Amino acid sequence: MRGVVFDGKQVQVVDDLQVREPGPGEVLVAIAAAGLCHSDLSVVDGTIPFPVPVVLGHEGAGVVEAVGAGVTHVAPGDHVALSTLANCGTCAECDRGRPTMCRQAIGRPGRPFTRGGTDPVHQFASNSAFAERTVVKAVQAVRIPKDIPLRSAALIGCGVLTGVGAVLNRARVDRGDSVVVIGTGGIGLNVLQGARLAGALRIVAVDANPAKEEVARQFGATDFLTSAKGVRDLLPTGADHVFECVGRVELIRQAVDLLDRHGQAILLGVPPATAEASFLVSSLYLDKSILGCRYGSSRPQRDIALYADLYRRGRLLLDELVTAAYPVEDFDKARADAEAGRVARAVLTF
């Protein structure tokens, strides 16, 4: 079968992948579509260290082909959106409703794939959606209504969970709050619509590319700036929440400096693993906070179903995120367009 493999030096679309059958508590999914996320590109450029060779992709949707023993919540033929959280469901963190903190879901890459029937290949983010078929833990497969296009549903599993989840679950933006979003790529757009859903009164999008203004406003921005220097003109005392969605340390500093009293800077961008950021300690004394956020602090079985319902009711935008779809064979073009910022989200199709 086909898939996108990174061997540590180059990315190739190969056709000699195999994936094992699902074991107990696992699901085999035929992938229909998968979003190309910045995290996939970060594995390739070394920002995110990961063992190789690896099948990339972690934001996908498809149709269940087979289930292992003990799986009852999905069945063959069901449409599912996939999460990256292969959490155990039984530890203290899972029991507290914090599956993103489950240690079984962090840094334990499996190898369900082989090439040529012999050479093991790692699975990225417990998912590997850039393959015609993948095996995931049952908890990662969330059934969705069949009337939701799979190209759109694919984006729920990372971009929507991370962006909207950061607003609703981590920052807990409230009605009337002010929000600044630095970076309006796939994650930033979902932060914008999360802020809209939360009832934020002023939602300021900041992106150096002026061509992104129209889509930013479509997703919920009330104002658009090409530089954070103009934020204080709109919000003289600062913002209640500032989301950094790019992953640059100088923008993290800007996020902190833009906060109002009791404000929160939420870090969603992914800089290199050894990157360090600086800020004035005294700037935090008025009850300001810097919050890390993994995967939108999400509970996928709950949140994916919620976002699917919001989409069906016309309140959550998904179709508008899919600005370009590419057959998997055109991965290089999808990657080039994504890196150049020509698309909000590139989607690979099988």
Steps between C-alpha positions, in 0.01 A plus 500: 500500500598865459632728771729793571824390667783712642827309531699770677628656179212524255124462476365248250159381390545122501274217391653207687360563850317236700313544826421221745148395596342664806564333832280513812376853561612622156333619180608473136397811305505561126610863476300718262664835569772646722602856571862607457583661834805706592597227748553257211735748338673554834598133507657540157697815589607362839302738721318198642748213557349165402641154422516401135391360267151626578165526323397862540155650556288539811184684394268265314160348448379187331290185519542217749604179325548268797504507878688294754361309795318710757424795271129584516460874439586482129439231238605433140343756270489779758648836407756621754724795569831406661678659794865462592432411864570133557422549867450205733169609653590359842777715649446788741523761225246324279273456801519876563388566143848604382591246228755740349708443814487118488856372491394210279410759235835682499823387335422133444510451123390160374594327175186348347629554145756317292652561159547207269353279769815507715630847592312656798379860465399728788159654548488878548293636789336158544314576177686513164209627295715534185438137412214324328437303820613541857448324833413710805384439853123487525494811718648697207214422261196723549186418305360793301180537294534375144365824355819686602747503207808304600729764349358749749470256789871418468589844634317453829759257633782753538439857380152534647573306819812708560373845405141494617596285799767748611230766518223302664693250715831665591449877492127475574427822312182659630230720351621853442872415525763643268716258301812547287610221265857519366521293182198404288601165356294188560530519880453876518182489294356246741597718796310781329186294460538365852503857629192575293321195641599605854343844454817712505418863424824611333699247299819639348685292240868579440680364193777647289321390183223751417343250260378302802267773623190383313513143630592618850189716512294212361608285795422764761758780506349841572831670416805410293855632537823420319704582810444456872617861545148617419324292766529768769322747271200264501535375859673776698516305827589171333320175424339243727646215292783490247558179301842449338444263207829530310770359728752786502653612829482870413126461444466328837653812656253715305211288625604558861552873445149539352317369806262703712476445874408139574573418136616166362757423230426158352783333307392283207783543250785249512853649500810276495520271802793693654356848439485738796282809535547798730264749663499754779412318821345819638258503208319198646432636848151627416368144492614435145572144384692313232322177413633206306237300318524148360246407234242752621477327841247284314291199585460371143208262550302793640646789300505348150133407535425853622683667213335271247161605636595869492603455135168340411319793665700751295690641798845347440684551171672196349446510124657847492823362651555265207648752262665234282476121464778293343524133402762342726731468200518883495643520852796714388267764355280493811809542718631790290165680509467449875853623573448807281175586678298475179237282668339504846498120505613260231311170505636176354244262354514125439 
